[in-house]
Amino acid sequence: MFARHGAISASRLARSVGKPTQLSWTTPQIRQLHLSPLSRAQDPQTSRSFHDTTSQRAQPALAEVEEQQTPDSSNPALQFPCLDAREARTASLSNRSVSSGPEPSYATGSHRTWHSHAPLLLDWGGVLPQFTIAYESWGKLNEDKSNAILLHTGLSASSHAHSTEANPKPGWWEKFIGPGAPLDTNKYFIICTNVIGGCYGSTGPSSIDPADGQNYATRFPIVTMEDMVRAQFRLLDGFGIEKLYASVGCSMGGMQSLAAGVLFPERIGKIVSVSGCARSHPYSIAMRHTQRQVLMMDPNWARGFYYNGIPPHSGMKLAREIATVTYRSGPEWEQRFGRRRADPSRPPALCPDFLIETYLDHAGEKFCLEYDANSLLYVSKAMDLFDLGQEHQEQMSNLRQQNLSHSPADQNEARDSRSCSLTLPAEPYEEQPSETTTKSFSEPVSSTSSRPPDDLVAGLSPLRNHPTLVMGVASDILFPAWQQREIADTLRAAGNHRVTHVELGEDTSLFGHDTFLLDLQHIGGNIRSFLG
């Protein structure tokens, strides 16, 4: 394999990686190794924290720094164990690639799959000639198939919401599903899927394009929340489920739950949206943009075509650290970490030093090889594009109709023209006079008006007859509580008289956006009462 590409031999590479001095390789040097094709088997060595092993393996890099100091230097050079850990991870992945390929496994264990041979036309004109949905289910579907609940996931979650006989590992909503739980398997048949664009078994950027047998990578088309929901309802068609008892989701899942009701109002009974929104707002978009930027700036990202090389683990780690800042709250961190340092007896360091820094560092390390970088880009972008306002819905409907009316050749030409349409503006953005900005942008309903925007009221009007539970958390900074108030107020303005709105104050929950994962009593309790 290596000889065919004109690169160094596998044995020589193995010997080189084994040498301590190779830990200070630069990224360009590593990327020139023409690494072998990926394998789906994950090396447990890369899963554990590098804090356990870095000090030993990074010594040569530190020694090189010490050698560069002059005897009469005023101060010793600072040490950077966090950078040593990154270099060690890169070297480890290089070493693994000799025999197995560096790409980690994104599977969470056994799950079921449903495959559609019918193409899926996407909102922005892309097409999936065929696609696979990974799913898991709990409970029993009754005879008339009227007790099904579709559970939508957050951005990075798999279909494994609860343990199964085939996969006993605890799921991400383990305590919320089961006999007598909020999603009671004695009553309901619960289905959870991995979204289209994800990497836990459903078709996404890491999947193989049937046209050429290669990974889609960034040839994967842009997807929307509505595209994900349409794919899920194809799965429901496969089950013969004509109408759901309920659509339930939190965070991104809360967005999908509302979208499912708008797209298929006649096929859903009740709707639950926790810590979600009816349209993405600037702060959330800005934070996700920042995550995508640091990921794409990782040289190993290679514009998305990294599947035969080293994955962009450094960019993924930083992106996850930024995300974690938005998932949890300031009040919680004040109590958990305060201003405490990990080791007060040592001098301050530019690497993780305060307890909060070590917490974020651990969150990034844990995630950076568990999730596909391209999936993070695509799924987070789908969240940014989300808007249930009437005007946006009409625009997307018109675009879909245009794409449906085109021949395959026309669609290819249209996709080619759109692929080069995004350019930076010639002039940077400048602040506008305040009188024009107040007319141009909507603000939180609670602080400006007693009535929601007419555009959003019209957009959510298909849900006027659906019993709906909307929950928010005061300590949530990613999807602030006013966004859930906006949903509830908009539904009521649209004529829905069966809206239940619950807001957890900071005296109840300090866990911020992640409250939906942690608060069984208040989140779970309200869901149980609402579902009946």
PDB file of C-alpha atoms in Angstrom, residues 65-192:
ATOM      1  CA  VAL A  65      12.796  23.357  24.030  1.00  0.00           C
ATOM      2  CA  GLU A  66      15.276  23.196  26.893  1.00  0.00           C
ATOM      3  CA  GLU A  67      18.162  22.686  24.461  1.00  0.00           C
ATOM      4  CA  GLN A  68      17.182  25.879  22.666  1.00  0.00           C
ATOM      5  CA  GLN A  69      17.563  27.976  25.826  1.00  0.00           C
ATOM      6  CA  THR A  70      20.775  29.867  26.336  1.00  0.00           C
ATOM      7  CA  PRO A  71      22.604  29.415  29.649  1.00  0.00           C
ATOM      8  CA  ASP A  72      22.076  33.073  30.553  1.00  0.00           C
ATOM      9  CA  SER A  73      18.343  33.176  29.776  1.00  0.00           C
ATOM     10  CA  SER A  74      16.438  35.255  32.325  1.00  0.00           C
ATOM     11  CA  ASN A  75      13.659  32.713  32.756  1.00  0.00           C
ATOM     12  CA  PRO A  76      13.049  29.100  31.770  1.00  0.00           C
ATOM     13  CA  ALA A  77      10.708  28.384  28.884  1.00  0.00           C
ATOM     14  CA  LEU A  78       7.143  27.492  29.791  1.00  0.00           C
ATOM     15  CA  GLN A  79       6.040  23.901  29.346  1.00  0.00           C
ATOM     16  CA  PHE A  80       2.936  23.028  27.312  1.00  0.00           C
ATOM     17  CA  PRO A  81       1.583  19.603  28.284  1.00  0.00           C
ATOM     18  CA  CYS A  82      -1.645  20.286  26.385  1.00  0.00           C
ATOM     19  CA  LEU A  83       0.309  20.656  23.132  1.00  0.00           C
ATOM     20  CA  ASP A  84       2.406  17.625  23.994  1.00  0.00           C
ATOM     21  CA  ALA A  85      -0.852  15.663  24.387  1.00  0.00           C
ATOM     22  CA  ARG A  86      -2.019  16.793  20.956  1.00  0.00           C
ATOM     23  CA  GLU A  87       1.295  15.754  19.363  1.00  0.00           C
ATOM     24  CA  ALA A  88       1.172  12.430  21.174  1.00  0.00           C
ATOM     25  CA  ARG A  89      -2.346  11.787  19.910  1.00  0.00           C
ATOM     26  CA  THR A  90      -1.323  12.623  16.345  1.00  0.00           C
ATOM     27  CA  ALA A  91       1.693  10.321  16.586  1.00  0.00           C
ATOM     28  CA  SER A  92      -0.454   7.569  18.047  1.00  0.00           C
ATOM     29  CA  LEU A  93      -2.964   7.895  15.220  1.00  0.00           C
ATOM     30  CA  SER A  94      -0.112   7.811  12.714  1.00  0.00           C
ATOM     31  CA  ASN A  95       1.163   4.613  14.285  1.00  0.00           C
ATOM     32  CA  ARG A  96      -2.281   3.027  14.239  1.00  0.00           C
ATOM     33  CA  SER A  97      -2.757   3.867  10.586  1.00  0.00           C
ATOM     34  CA  VAL A  98       0.072   1.534   9.586  1.00  0.00           C
ATOM     35  CA  SER A  99      -2.078  -1.502  10.220  1.00  0.00           C
ATOM     36  CA  SER A 100      -5.650  -0.438  10.853  1.00  0.00           C
ATOM     37  CA  GLY A 101      -6.318   3.121   9.733  1.00  0.00           C
ATOM     38  CA  PRO A 102      -6.735   6.051  12.098  1.00  0.00           C
ATOM     39  CA  GLU A 103     -10.443   6.654  11.633  1.00  0.00           C
ATOM     40  CA  PRO A 104     -12.318   5.826  14.873  1.00  0.00           C
ATOM     41  CA  SER A 105     -15.510   3.843  15.087  1.00  0.00           C
ATOM     42  CA  TYR A 106     -18.614   5.991  15.465  1.00  0.00           C
ATOM     43  CA  ALA A 107     -20.825   3.061  16.436  1.00  0.00           C
ATOM     44  CA  THR A 108     -22.280   2.904  19.936  1.00  0.00           C
ATOM     45  CA  GLY A 109     -22.973  -0.799  19.768  1.00  0.00           C
ATOM     46  CA  SER A 110     -25.719  -2.834  18.179  1.00  0.00           C
ATOM     47  CA  HIS A 111     -28.580  -0.966  16.518  1.00  0.00           C
ATOM     48  CA  ARG A 112     -31.112  -1.740  13.816  1.00  0.00           C
ATOM     49  CA  THR A 113     -31.122  -0.194  10.351  1.00  0.00           C
ATOM     50  CA  TRP A 114     -33.766   0.550   7.772  1.00  0.00           C
ATOM     51  CA  HIS A 115     -32.726   1.141   4.190  1.00  0.00           C
ATOM     52  CA  SER A 116     -34.598   3.128   1.563  1.00  0.00           C
ATOM     53  CA  HIS A 117     -33.831   2.507  -2.102  1.00  0.00           C
ATOM     54  CA  ALA A 118     -36.058   5.437  -3.054  1.00  0.00           C
ATOM     55  CA  PRO A 119     -34.154   8.733  -3.408  1.00  0.00           C
ATOM     56  CA  LEU A 120     -34.572  11.531  -0.877  1.00  0.00           C
ATOM     57  CA  LEU A 121     -34.764  15.028  -2.349  1.00  0.00           C
ATOM     58  CA  LEU A 122     -33.337  17.549   0.111  1.00  0.00           C
ATOM     59  CA  ASP A 123     -34.557  21.089   0.688  1.00  0.00           C
ATOM     60  CA  TRP A 124     -31.540  22.808  -0.852  1.00  0.00           C
ATOM     61  CA  GLY A 125     -31.559  20.672  -3.981  1.00  0.00           C
ATOM     62  CA  GLY A 126     -29.256  17.836  -2.992  1.00  0.00           C
ATOM     63  CA  VAL A 127     -30.307  14.239  -3.488  1.00  0.00           C
ATOM     64  CA  LEU A 128     -29.516  11.054  -1.606  1.00  0.00           C
ATOM     65  CA  PRO A 129     -30.029   8.279  -4.197  1.00  0.00           C
ATOM     66  CA  GLN A 130     -30.633   5.895  -1.300  1.00  0.00           C
ATOM     67  CA  PHE A 131     -30.212   6.192   2.444  1.00  0.00           C
ATOM     68  CA  THR A 132     -30.069   4.272   5.693  1.00  0.00           C
ATOM     69  CA  ILE A 133     -31.667   5.157   9.016  1.00  0.00           C
ATOM     70  CA  ALA A 134     -30.187   3.695  12.207  1.00  0.00           C
ATOM     71  CA  TYR A 135     -32.804   3.252  14.910  1.00  0.00           C
ATOM     72  CA  GLU A 136     -33.617   1.509  18.168  1.00  0.00           C
ATOM     73  CA  SER A 137     -36.967   0.870  19.793  1.00  0.00           C
ATOM     74  CA  TRP A 138     -38.419   0.004  23.203  1.00  0.00           C
ATOM     75  CA  GLY A 139     -41.833  -1.249  24.237  1.00  0.00           C
ATOM     76  CA  LYS A 140     -44.380  -2.981  22.034  1.00  0.00           C
ATOM     77  CA  LEU A 141     -46.345  -1.543  19.118  1.00  0.00           C
ATOM     78  CA  ASN A 142     -50.045  -2.192  19.765  1.00  0.00           C
ATOM     79  CA  GLU A 143     -52.395  -3.796  17.283  1.00  0.00           C
ATOM     80  CA  ASP A 144     -53.689  -0.596  15.693  1.00  0.00           C
ATOM     81  CA  LYS A 145     -50.221   1.004  15.847  1.00  0.00           C
ATOM     82  CA  SER A 146     -51.502   4.028  17.739  1.00  0.00           C
ATOM     83  CA  ASN A 147     -49.070   4.060  20.688  1.00  0.00           C
ATOM     84  CA  ALA A 148     -45.832   5.014  18.909  1.00  0.00           C
ATOM     85  CA  ILE A 149     -43.670   7.888  20.164  1.00  0.00           C
ATOM     86  CA  LEU A 150     -40.912   9.283  17.951  1.00  0.00           C
ATOM     87  CA  LEU A 151     -37.994  10.486  20.087  1.00  0.00           C
ATOM     88  CA  HIS A 152     -35.758  13.050  18.376  1.00  0.00           C
ATOM     89  CA  THR A 153     -32.119  13.448  19.433  1.00  0.00           C
ATOM     90  CA  GLY A 154     -29.776  16.331  20.122  1.00  0.00           C
ATOM     91  CA  LEU A 155     -26.898  17.249  17.816  1.00  0.00           C
ATOM     92  CA  SER A 156     -24.381  14.554  18.715  1.00  0.00           C
ATOM     93  CA  ALA A 157     -26.593  11.779  20.080  1.00  0.00           C
ATOM     94  CA  SER A 158     -27.054   8.327  18.583  1.00  0.00           C
ATOM     95  CA  SER A 159     -30.221   6.238  18.442  1.00  0.00           C
ATOM     96  CA  HIS A 160     -29.101   4.561  21.666  1.00  0.00           C
ATOM     97  CA  ALA A 161     -31.352   6.446  24.067  1.00  0.00           C
ATOM     98  CA  HIS A 162     -31.822   3.415  26.326  1.00  0.00           C
ATOM     99  CA  SER A 163     -30.162   0.061  26.813  1.00  0.00           C
ATOM    100  CA  THR A 164     -31.402  -2.933  24.849  1.00  0.00           C
ATOM    101  CA  GLU A 165     -30.814  -6.654  25.028  1.00  0.00           C
ATOM    102  CA  ALA A 166     -28.501  -6.367  22.022  1.00  0.00           C
ATOM    103  CA  ASN A 167     -26.719  -3.346  23.461  1.00  0.00           C
ATOM    104  CA  PRO A 168     -26.824  -3.222  27.288  1.00  0.00           C
ATOM    105  CA  LYS A 169     -24.755  -0.027  27.468  1.00  0.00           C
ATOM    106  CA  PRO A 170     -26.781   2.751  29.201  1.00  0.00           C
ATOM    107  CA  GLY A 171     -28.318   5.153  26.716  1.00  0.00           C
ATOM    108  CA  TRP A 172     -28.234   8.945  26.738  1.00  0.00           C
ATOM    109  CA  TRP A 173     -31.798   9.068  28.183  1.00  0.00           C
ATOM    110  CA  GLU A 174     -31.574   5.833  30.136  1.00  0.00           C
ATOM    111  CA  LYS A 175     -33.652   6.880  33.165  1.00  0.00           C
ATOM    112  CA  PHE A 176     -36.341   8.581  31.086  1.00  0.00           C
ATOM    113  CA  ILE A 177     -37.358   5.417  29.190  1.00  0.00           C
ATOM    114  CA  GLY A 178     -38.675   2.152  30.601  1.00  0.00           C
ATOM    115  CA  PRO A 179     -41.560   0.623  32.561  1.00  0.00           C
ATOM    116  CA  GLY A 180     -43.155   3.393  34.639  1.00  0.00           C
ATOM    117  CA  ALA A 181     -40.660   5.988  33.328  1.00  0.00           C
ATOM    118  CA  PRO A 182     -41.713   9.270  31.644  1.00  0.00           C
ATOM    119  CA  LEU A 183     -41.634   7.431  28.306  1.00  0.00           C
ATOM    120  CA  ASP A 184     -43.401   4.384  29.719  1.00  0.00           C
ATOM    121  CA  THR A 185     -42.635   1.241  27.751  1.00  0.00           C
ATOM    122  CA  ASN A 186     -45.647  -0.450  29.368  1.00  0.00           C
ATOM    123  CA  LYS A 187     -47.807   2.004  27.413  1.00  0.00           C
ATOM    124  CA  TYR A 188     -45.801   3.226  24.454  1.00  0.00           C
ATOM    125  CA  PHE A 189     -43.633   2.013  21.616  1.00  0.00           C
ATOM    126  CA  ILE A 190     -40.678   4.398  21.509  1.00  0.00           C
ATOM    127  CA  ILE A 191     -38.537   4.810  18.396  1.00  0.00           C
ATOM    128  CA  CYS A 192     -35.312   6.824  18.328  1.00  0.00           C
TER     129      CYS A 192
END
